[in-house]
XYZ file of N, CA, C and O in Angstrom:
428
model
N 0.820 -1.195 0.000
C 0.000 0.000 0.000
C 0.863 1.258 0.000
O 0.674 2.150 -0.828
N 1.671 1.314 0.798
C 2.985 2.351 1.205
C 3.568 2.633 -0.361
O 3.833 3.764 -0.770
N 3.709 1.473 -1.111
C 4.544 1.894 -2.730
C 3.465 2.403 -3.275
O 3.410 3.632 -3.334
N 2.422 1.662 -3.769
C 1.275 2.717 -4.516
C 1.099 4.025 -3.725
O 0.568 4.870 -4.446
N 1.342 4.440 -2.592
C 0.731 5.921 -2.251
C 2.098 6.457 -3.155
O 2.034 7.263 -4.083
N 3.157 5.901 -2.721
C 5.120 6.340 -3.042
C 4.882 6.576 -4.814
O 5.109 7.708 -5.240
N 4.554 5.793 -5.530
C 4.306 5.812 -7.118
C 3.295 7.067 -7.426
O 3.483 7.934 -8.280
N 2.171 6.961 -6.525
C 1.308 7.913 -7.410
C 1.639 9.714 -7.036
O 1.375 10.684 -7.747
N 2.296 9.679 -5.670
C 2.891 10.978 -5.590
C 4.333 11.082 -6.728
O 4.798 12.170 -7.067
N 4.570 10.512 -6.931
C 6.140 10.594 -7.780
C 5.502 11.019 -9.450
O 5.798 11.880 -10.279
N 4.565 9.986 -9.388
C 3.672 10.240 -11.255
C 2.933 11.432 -11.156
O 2.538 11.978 -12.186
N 2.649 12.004 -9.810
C 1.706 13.272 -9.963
C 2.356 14.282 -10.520
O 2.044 14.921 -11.525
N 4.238 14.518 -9.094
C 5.457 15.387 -9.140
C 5.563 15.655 -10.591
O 5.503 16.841 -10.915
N 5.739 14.601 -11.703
C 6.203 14.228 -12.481
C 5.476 14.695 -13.534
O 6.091 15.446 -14.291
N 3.774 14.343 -13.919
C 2.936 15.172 -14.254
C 3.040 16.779 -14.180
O 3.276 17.469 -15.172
N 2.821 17.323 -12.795
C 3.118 18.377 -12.778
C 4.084 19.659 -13.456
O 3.782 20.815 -13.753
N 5.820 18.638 -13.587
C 6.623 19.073 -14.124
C 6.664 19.158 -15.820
O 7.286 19.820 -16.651
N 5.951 18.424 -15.833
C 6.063 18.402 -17.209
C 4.562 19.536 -18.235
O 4.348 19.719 -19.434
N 4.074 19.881 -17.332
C 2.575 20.405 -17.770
C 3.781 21.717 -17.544
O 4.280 22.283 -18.517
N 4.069 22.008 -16.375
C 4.918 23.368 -16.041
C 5.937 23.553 -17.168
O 6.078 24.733 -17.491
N 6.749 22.591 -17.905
C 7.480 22.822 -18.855
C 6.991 23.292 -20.143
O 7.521 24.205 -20.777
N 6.075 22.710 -20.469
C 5.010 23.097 -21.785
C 4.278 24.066 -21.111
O 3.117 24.125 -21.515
N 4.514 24.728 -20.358
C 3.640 26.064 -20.034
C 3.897 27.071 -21.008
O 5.066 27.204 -21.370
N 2.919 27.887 -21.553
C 3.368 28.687 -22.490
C 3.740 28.448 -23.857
O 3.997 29.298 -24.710
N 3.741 27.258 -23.965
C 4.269 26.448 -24.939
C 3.528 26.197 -26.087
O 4.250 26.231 -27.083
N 1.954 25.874 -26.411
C 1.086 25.104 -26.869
C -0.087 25.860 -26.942
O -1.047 25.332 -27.502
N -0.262 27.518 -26.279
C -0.894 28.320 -26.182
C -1.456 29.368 -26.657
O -1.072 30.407 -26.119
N -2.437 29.514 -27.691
C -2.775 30.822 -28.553
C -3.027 32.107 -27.607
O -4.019 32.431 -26.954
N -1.933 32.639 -27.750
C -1.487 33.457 -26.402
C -2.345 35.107 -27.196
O -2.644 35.945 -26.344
N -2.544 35.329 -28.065
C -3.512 36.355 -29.088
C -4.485 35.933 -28.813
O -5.193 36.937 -28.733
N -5.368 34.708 -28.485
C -6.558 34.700 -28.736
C -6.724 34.783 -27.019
O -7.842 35.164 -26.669
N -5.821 34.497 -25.983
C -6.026 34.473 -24.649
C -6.201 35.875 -24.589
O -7.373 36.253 -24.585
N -5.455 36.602 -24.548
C -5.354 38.078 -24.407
C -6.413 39.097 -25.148
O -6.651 40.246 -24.777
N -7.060 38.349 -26.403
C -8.390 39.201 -26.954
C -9.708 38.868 -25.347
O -10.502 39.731 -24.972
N -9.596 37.603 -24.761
C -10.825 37.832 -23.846
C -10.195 37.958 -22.531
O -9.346 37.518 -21.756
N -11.348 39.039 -22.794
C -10.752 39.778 -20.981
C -11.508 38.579 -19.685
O -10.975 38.037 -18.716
N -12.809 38.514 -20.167
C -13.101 37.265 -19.049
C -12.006 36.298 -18.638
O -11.984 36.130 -17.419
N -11.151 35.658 -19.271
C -10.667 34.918 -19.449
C -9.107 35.250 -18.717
O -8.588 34.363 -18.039
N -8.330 36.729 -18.925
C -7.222 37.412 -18.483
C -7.816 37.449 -17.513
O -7.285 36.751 -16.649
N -8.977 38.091 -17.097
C -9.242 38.177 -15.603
C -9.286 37.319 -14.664
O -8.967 37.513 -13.491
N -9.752 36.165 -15.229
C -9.021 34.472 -14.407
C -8.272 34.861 -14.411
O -8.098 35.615 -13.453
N -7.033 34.749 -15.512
C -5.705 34.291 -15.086
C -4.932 35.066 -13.883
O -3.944 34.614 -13.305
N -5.509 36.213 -13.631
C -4.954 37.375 -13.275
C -5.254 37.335 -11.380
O -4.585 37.806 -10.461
N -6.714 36.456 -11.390
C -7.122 36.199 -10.120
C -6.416 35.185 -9.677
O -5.988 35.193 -8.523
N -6.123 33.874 -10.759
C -5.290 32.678 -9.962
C -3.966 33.239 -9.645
O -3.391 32.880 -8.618
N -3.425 34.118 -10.476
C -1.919 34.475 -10.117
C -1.690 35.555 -8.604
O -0.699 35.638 -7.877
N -2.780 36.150 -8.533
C -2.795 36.858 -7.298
C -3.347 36.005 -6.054
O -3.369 36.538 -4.944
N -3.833 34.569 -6.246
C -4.741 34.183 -4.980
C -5.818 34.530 -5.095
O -6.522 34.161 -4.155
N -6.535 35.343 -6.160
C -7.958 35.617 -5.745
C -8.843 34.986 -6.564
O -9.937 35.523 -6.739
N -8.595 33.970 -7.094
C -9.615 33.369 -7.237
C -8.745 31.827 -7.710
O -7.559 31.509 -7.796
N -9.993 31.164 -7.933
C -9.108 29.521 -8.450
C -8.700 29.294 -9.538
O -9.286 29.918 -10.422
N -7.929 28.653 -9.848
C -6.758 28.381 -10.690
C -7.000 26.857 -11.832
O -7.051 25.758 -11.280
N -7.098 26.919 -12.993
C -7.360 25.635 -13.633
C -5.576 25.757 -14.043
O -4.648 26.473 -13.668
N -5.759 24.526 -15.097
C -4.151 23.851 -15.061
C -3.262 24.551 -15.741
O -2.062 24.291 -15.655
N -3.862 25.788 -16.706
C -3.151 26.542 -17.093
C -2.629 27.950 -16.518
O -1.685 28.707 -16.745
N -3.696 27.906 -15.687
C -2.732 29.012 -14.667
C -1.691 28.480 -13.582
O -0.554 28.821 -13.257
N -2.584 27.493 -13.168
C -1.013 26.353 -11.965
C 0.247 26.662 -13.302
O 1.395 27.070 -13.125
N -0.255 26.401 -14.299
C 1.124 26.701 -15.056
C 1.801 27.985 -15.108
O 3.027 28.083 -15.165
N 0.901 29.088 -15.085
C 1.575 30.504 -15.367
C 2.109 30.569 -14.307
O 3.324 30.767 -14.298
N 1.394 30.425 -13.061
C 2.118 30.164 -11.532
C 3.370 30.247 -11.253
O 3.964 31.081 -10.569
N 4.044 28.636 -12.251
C 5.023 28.263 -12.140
C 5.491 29.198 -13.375
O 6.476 29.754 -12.890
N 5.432 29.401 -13.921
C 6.678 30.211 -15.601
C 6.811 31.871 -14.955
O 7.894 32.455 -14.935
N 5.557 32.476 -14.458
C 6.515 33.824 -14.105
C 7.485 33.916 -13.214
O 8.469 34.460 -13.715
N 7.701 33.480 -11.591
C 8.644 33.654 -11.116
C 10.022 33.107 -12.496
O 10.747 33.892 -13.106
N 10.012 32.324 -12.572
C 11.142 31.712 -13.787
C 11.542 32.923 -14.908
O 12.619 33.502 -15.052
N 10.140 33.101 -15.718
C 10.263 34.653 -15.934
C 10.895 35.562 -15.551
O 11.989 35.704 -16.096
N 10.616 36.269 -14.785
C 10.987 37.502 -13.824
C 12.457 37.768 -12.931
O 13.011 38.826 -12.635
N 12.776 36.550 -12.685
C 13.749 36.051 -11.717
C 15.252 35.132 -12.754
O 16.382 34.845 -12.360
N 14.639 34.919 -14.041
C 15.830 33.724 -14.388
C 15.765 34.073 -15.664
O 16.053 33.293 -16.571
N 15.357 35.346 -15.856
C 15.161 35.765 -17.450
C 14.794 34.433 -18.370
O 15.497 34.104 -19.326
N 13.473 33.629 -17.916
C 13.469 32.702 -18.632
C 14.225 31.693 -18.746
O 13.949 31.008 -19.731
N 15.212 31.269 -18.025
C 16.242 30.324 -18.556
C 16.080 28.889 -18.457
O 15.891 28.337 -17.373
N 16.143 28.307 -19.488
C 15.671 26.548 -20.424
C 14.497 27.169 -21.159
O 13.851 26.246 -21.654
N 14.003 28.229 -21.412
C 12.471 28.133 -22.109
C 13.049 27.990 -23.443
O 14.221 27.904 -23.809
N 11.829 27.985 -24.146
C 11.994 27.428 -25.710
C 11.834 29.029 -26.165
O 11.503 29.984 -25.462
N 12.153 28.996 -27.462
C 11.688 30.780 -28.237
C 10.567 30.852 -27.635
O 10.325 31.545 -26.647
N 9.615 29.920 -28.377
C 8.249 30.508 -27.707
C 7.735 30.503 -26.690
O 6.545 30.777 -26.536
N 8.393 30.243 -25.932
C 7.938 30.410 -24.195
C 8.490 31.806 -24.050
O 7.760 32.676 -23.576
N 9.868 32.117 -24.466
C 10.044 33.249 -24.364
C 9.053 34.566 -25.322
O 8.920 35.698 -24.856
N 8.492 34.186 -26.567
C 7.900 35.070 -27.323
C 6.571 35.387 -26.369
O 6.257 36.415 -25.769
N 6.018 34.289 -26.454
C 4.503 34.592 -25.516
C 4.662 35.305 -24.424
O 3.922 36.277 -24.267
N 5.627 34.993 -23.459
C 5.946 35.644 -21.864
C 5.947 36.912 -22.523
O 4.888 37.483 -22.262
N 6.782 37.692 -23.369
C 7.063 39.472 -23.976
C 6.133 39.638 -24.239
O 5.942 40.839 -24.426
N 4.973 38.819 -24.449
C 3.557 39.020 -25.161
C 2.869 39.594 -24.341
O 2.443 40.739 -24.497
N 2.629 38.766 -23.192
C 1.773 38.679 -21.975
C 2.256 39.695 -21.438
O 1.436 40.593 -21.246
N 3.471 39.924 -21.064
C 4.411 41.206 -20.598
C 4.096 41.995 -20.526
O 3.658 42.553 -19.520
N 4.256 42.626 -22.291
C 3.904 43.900 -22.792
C 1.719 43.720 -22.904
O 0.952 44.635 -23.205
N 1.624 43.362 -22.815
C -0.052 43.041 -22.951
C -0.633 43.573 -21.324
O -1.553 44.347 -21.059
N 0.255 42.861 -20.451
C -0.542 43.449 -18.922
C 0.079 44.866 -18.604
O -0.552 45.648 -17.892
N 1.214 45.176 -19.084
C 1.599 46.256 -18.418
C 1.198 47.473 -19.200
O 1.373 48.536 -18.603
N 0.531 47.563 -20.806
C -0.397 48.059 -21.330
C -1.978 48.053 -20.969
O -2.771 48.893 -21.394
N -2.253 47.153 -20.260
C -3.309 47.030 -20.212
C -3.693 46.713 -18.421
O -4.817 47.037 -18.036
N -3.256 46.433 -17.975
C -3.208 45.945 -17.143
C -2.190 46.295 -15.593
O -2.025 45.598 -14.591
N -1.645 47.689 -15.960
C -0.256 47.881 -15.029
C -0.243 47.685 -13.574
O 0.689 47.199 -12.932
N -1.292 48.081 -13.145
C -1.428 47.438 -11.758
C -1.700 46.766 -10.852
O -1.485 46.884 -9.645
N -2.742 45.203 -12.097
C -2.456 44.226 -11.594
C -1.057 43.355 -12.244
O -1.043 42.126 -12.176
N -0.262 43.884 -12.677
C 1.240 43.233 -13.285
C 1.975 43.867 -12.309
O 2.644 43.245 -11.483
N 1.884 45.192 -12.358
C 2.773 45.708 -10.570
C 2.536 44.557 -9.380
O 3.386 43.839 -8.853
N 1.175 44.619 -9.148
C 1.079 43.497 -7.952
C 1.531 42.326 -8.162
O 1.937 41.777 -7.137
N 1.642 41.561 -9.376
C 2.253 40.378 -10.361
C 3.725 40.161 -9.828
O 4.201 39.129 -9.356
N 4.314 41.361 -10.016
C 5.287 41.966 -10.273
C 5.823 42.096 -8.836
O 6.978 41.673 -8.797
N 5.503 42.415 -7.966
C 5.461 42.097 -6.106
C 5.466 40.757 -5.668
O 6.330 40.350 -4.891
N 4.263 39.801 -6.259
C 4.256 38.774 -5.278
C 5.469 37.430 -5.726
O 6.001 36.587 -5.003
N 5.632 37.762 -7.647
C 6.860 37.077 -7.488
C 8.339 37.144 -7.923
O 9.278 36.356 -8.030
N 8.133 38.289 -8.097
C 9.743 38.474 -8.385
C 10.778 38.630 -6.991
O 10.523 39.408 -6.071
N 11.741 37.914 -7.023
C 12.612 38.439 -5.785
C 13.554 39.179 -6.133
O 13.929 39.430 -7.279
N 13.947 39.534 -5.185
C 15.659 40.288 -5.186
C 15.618 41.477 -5.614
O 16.651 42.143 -5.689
């Protein structure tokens, strides 16, 4: 019983990492950013204020990485979309990307 709990936390870890790697990746990041319903999720899971489906657990994980590691291992287009989203909230959006911009960037 002890190995199946040990396996399915390791396949979850593992899951996880790999959804977080293709973050940004696989994403019509133009058609996200035309609906605001939709930015406004993302914008609530990234602050805590509201719940989070699997593509924001993903943004979750890619901005600190973002912000903090200038991106580093992303693919072009992880990097193209992130300048996207970037320049998209801080046009549109500057002070919930300031607060963005607070809860995960360090240093």
């Amino acid at each position: 019983m002890k190995s199946t709990v040990v396996v399915l936390v390791v396949l979850a870890a593992l899951a996880a990492t790999v959804s977080a790697q293709l973050a940004l990746e696989n994403v019509d990041v133009d058609n996200v950013l035309k609906n605001e319903k939709l930015v406004k999720r993302y914008i609530d899971c990234t602050l805590e204020r509201g719940r989070c489906e699997q593509n924001g657990r993903d943004l979750k994980v890619m901005i600190p990485r973002v912000l903090n590691e200038g991106c580093s291992g992303c693919t072009p287009k992880q990097v193209e979309n992130s300048n996207r989203i970037i320049k998209f909230m801080k046009d549109n959006h500057p002070g919930d990307w300031a607060a963005i911009e607070t809860k995960y960037k360090t240093g």
